[in-house]
Coordinates of N, CA, C and O in Angstrom, one line a residue:
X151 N -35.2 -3.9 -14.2 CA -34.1 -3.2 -14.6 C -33.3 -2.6 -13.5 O -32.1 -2.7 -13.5
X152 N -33.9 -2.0 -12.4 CA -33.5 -0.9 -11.3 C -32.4 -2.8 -10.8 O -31.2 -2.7 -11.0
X153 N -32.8 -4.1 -10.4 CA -31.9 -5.0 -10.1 C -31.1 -5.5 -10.6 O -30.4 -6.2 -9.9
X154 N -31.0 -5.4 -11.5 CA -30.2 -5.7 -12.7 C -29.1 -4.4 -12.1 O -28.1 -4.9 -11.5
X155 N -29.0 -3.3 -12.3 CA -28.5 -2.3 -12.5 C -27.8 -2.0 -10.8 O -26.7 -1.4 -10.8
X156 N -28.4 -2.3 -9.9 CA -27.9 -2.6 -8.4 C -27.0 -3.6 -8.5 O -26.0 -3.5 -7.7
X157 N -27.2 -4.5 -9.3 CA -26.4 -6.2 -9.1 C -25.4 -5.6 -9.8 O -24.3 -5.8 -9.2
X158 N -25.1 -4.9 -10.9 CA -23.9 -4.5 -11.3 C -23.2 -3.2 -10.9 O -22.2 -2.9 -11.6
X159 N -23.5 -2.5 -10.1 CA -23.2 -1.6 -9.0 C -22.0 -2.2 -7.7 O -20.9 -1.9 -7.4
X160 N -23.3 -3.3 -7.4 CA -23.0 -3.9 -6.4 C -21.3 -4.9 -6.7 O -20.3 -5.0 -6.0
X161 N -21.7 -5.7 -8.5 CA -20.4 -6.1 -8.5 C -19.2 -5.8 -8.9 O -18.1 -6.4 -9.0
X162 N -19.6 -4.1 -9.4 CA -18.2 -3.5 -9.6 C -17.5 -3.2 -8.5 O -16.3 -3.4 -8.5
X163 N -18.1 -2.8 -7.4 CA -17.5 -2.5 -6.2 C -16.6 -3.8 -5.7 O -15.4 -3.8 -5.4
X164 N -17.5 -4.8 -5.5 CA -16.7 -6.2 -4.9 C -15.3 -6.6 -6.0 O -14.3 -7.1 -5.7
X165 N -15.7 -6.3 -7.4 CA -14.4 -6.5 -8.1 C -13.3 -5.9 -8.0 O -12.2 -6.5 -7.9
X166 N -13.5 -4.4 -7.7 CA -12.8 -3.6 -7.4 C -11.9 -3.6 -6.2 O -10.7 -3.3 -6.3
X167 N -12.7 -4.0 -4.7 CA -12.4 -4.2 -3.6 C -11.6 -5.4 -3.6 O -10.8 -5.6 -2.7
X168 N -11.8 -6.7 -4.9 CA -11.2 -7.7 -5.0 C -9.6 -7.4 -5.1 O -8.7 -7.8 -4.3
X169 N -9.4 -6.5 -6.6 CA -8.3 -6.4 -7.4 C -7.4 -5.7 -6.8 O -6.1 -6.0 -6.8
X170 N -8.0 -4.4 -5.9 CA -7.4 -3.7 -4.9 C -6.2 -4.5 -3.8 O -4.9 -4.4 -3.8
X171 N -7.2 -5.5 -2.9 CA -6.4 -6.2 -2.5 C -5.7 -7.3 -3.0 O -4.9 -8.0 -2.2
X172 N -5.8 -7.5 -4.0 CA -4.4 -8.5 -5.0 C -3.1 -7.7 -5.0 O -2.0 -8.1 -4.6
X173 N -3.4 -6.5 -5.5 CA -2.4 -5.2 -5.7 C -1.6 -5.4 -4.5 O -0.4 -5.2 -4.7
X174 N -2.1 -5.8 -3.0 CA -0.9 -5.3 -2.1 C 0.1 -5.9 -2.3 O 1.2 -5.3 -2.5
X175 N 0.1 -7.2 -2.4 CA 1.5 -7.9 -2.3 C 2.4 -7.7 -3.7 O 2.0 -8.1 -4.8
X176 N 4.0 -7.0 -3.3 CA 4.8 -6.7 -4.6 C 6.0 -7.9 -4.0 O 6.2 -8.2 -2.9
X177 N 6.8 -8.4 -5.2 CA 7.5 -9.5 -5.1 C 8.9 -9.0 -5.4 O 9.0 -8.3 -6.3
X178 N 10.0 -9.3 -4.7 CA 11.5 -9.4 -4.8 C 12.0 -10.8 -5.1 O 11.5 -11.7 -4.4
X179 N 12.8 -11.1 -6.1 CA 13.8 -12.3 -6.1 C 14.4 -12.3 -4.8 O 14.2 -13.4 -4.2
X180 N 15.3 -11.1 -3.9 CA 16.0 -12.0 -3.0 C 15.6 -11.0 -2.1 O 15.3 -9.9 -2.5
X181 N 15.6 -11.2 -0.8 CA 15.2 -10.5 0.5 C 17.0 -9.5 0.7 O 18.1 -9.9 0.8
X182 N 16.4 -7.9 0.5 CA 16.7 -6.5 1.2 C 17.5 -7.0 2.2 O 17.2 -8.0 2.8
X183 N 18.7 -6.3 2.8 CA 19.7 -6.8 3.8 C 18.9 -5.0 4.6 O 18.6 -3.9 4.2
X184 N 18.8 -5.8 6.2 CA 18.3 -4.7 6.8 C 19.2 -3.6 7.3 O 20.0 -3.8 8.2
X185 N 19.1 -2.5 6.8 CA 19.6 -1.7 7.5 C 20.3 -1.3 8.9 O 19.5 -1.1 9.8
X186 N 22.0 -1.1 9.1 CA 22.2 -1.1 10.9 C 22.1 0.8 11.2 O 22.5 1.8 10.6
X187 N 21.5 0.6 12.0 CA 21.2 2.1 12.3 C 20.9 1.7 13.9 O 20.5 0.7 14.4
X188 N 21.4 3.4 14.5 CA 21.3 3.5 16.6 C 19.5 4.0 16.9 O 18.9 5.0 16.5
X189 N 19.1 2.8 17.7 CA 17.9 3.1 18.2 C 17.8 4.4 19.0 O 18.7 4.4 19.7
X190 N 17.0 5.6 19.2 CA 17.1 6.1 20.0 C 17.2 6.1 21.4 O 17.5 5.0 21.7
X191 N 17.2 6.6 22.0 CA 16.6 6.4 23.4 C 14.8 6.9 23.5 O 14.1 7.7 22.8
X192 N 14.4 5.7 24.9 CA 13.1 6.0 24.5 C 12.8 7.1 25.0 O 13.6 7.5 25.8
X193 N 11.5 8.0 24.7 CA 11.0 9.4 25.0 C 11.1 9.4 26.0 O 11.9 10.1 26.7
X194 N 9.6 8.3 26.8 CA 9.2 8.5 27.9 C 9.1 6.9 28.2 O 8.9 5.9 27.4
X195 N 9.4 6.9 29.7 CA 8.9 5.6 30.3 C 7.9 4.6 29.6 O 7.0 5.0 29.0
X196 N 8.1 3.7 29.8 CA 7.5 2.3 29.1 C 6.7 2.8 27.6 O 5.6 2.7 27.3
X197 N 8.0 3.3 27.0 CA 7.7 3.6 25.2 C 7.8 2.1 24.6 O 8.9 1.6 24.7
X198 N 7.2 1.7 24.1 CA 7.7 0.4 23.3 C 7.9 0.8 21.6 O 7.2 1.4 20.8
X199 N 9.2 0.1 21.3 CA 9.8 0.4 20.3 C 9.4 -0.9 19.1 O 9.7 -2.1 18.8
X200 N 8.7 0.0 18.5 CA 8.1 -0.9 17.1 C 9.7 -1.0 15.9 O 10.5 -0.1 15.7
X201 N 9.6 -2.0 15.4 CA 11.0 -2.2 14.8 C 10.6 -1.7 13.2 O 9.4 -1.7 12.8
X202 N 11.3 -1.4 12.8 CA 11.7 -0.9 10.8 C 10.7 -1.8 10.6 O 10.2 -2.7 11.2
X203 N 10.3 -1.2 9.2 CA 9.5 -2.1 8.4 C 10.2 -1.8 7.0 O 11.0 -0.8 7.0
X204 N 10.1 -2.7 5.7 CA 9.5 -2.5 4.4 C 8.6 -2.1 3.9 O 7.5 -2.5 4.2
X205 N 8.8 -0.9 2.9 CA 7.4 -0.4 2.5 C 7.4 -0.3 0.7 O 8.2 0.4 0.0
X206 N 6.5 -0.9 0.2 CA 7.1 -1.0 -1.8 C 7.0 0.4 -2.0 O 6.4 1.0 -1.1
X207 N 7.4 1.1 -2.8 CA 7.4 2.5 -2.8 C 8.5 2.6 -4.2 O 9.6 2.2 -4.2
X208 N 7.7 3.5 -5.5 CA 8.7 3.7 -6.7 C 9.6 2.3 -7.3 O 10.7 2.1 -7.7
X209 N 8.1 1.3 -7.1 CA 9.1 -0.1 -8.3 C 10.1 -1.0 -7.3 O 10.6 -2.1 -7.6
X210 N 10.3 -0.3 -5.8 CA 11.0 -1.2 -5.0 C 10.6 -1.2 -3.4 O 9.6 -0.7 -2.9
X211 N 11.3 -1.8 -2.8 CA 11.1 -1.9 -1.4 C 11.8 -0.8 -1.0 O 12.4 -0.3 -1.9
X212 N 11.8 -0.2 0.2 CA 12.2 0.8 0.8 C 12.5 0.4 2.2 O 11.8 -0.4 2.7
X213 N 13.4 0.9 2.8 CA 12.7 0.1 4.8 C 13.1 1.7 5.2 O 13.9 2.6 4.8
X214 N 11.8 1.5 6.3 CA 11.4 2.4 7.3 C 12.0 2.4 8.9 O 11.6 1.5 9.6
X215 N 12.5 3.0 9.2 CA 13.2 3.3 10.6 C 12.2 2.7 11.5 O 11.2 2.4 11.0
X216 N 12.3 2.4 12.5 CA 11.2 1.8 13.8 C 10.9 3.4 14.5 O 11.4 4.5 14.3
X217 N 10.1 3.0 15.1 CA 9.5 4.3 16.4 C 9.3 3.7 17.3 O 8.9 2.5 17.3
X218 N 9.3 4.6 18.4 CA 8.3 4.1 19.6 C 7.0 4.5 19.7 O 6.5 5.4 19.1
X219 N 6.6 3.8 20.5 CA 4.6 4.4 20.3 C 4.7 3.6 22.0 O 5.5 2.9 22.7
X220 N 3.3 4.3 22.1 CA 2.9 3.2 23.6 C 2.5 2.2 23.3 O 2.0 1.9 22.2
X221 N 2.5 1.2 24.5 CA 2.0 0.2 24.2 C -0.1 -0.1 24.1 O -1.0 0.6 24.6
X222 N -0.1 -1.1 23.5 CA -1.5 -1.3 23.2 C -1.8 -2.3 24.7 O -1.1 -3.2 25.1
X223 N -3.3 -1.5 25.3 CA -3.5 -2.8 26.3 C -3.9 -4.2 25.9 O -4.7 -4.3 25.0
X224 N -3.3 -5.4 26.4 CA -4.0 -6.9 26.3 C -3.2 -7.2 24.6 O -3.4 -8.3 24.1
X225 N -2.1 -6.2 23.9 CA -1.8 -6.8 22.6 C -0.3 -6.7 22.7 O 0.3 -5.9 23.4
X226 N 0.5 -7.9 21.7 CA 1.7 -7.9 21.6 C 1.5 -7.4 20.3 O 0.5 -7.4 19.6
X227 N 3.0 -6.8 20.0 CA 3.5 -6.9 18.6 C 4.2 -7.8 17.8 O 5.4 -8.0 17.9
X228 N 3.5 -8.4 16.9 CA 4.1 -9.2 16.0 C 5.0 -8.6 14.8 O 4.5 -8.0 13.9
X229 N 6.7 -8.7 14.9 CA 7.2 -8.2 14.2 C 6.9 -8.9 12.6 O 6.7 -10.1 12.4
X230 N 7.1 -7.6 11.2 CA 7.5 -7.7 10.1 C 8.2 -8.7 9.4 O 9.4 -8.6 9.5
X231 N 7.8 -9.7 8.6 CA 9.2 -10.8 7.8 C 8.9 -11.0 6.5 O 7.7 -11.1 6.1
X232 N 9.8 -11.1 6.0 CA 9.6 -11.9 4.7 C 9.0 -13.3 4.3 O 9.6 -14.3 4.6
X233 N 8.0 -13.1 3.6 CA 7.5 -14.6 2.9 C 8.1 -15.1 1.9 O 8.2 -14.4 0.8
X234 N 8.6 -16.5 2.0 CA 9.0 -16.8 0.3 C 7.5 -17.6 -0.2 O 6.8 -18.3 0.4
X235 N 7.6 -17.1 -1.5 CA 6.5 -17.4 -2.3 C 7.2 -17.9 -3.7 O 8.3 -17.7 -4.0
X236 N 6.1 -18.7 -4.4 CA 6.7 -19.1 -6.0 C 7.1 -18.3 -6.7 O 7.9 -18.4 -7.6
X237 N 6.4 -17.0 -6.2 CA 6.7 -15.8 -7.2 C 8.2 -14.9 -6.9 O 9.1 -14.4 -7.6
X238 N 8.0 -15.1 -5.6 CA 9.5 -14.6 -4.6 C 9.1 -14.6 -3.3 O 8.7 -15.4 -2.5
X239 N 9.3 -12.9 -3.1 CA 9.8 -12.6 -1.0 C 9.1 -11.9 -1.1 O 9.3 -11.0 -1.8
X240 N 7.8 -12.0 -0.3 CA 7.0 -10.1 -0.4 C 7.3 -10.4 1.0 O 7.6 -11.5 1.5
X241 N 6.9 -8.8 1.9 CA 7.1 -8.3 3.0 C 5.3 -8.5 3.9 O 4.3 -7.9 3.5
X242 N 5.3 -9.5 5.1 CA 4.3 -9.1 5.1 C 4.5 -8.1 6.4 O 5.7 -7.9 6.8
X243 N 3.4 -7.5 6.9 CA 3.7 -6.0 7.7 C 3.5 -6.3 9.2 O 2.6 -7.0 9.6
X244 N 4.2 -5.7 10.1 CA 4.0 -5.8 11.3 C 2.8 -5.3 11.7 O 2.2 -4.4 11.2
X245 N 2.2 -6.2 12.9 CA 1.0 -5.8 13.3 C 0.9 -6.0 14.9 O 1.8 -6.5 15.6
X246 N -0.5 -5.4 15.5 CA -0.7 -5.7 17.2 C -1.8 -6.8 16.9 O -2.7 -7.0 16.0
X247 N -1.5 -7.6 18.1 CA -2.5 -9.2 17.7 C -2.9 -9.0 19.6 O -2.4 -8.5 20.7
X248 N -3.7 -9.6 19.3 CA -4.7 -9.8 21.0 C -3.9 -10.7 21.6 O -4.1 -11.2 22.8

């Protein structure tokens, strides 16, 4: 009984952790026109400036201003784009890659 009752413990969580991540991707018919907006100047020396992103927020996309941050050692940044899918355009997200 006690494995039985583990095994279903065990696979509510993996369902959950499944459905969770299905949830991220939300879909648009046509890709958001990016916002023109003045970069700042950077803070400090060798600030690298991460670009706007999309973020789903209230039923739609939203885009987010860029920042600077420092740079990561040994990683570039791979900017933000849109995927077309059968469903539509979801946003996949910028990230630092080795």
């Amino acid at each position: 009984m006690k494995t039985l009752s583990k095994f279903g413990v065990i696979a509510a969580i993996a369902g959950s952790l499944f459905l969770s991540s299905c949830a991220s991707d939300y879909y648009v018919a046509d890709q958001p026109v990016e916002p023109v907006y003045v970069r700042p100047v950077a803070p400090y020396p060798r600030a690298y400036w991460v670009p706007g992103e999309w973020v789903y927020r209230g039923h739609r996309y939203v885009y987010r201003n860029g920042y600077y941050t420092r740079p990561r050692g040994n990683r570039v940044y791979v900017k933000g784009n849109w995927v077309h899918t059968p469903r539509g355009y979801a946003w996949r997200k910028g990230h630092w890659r080795r």
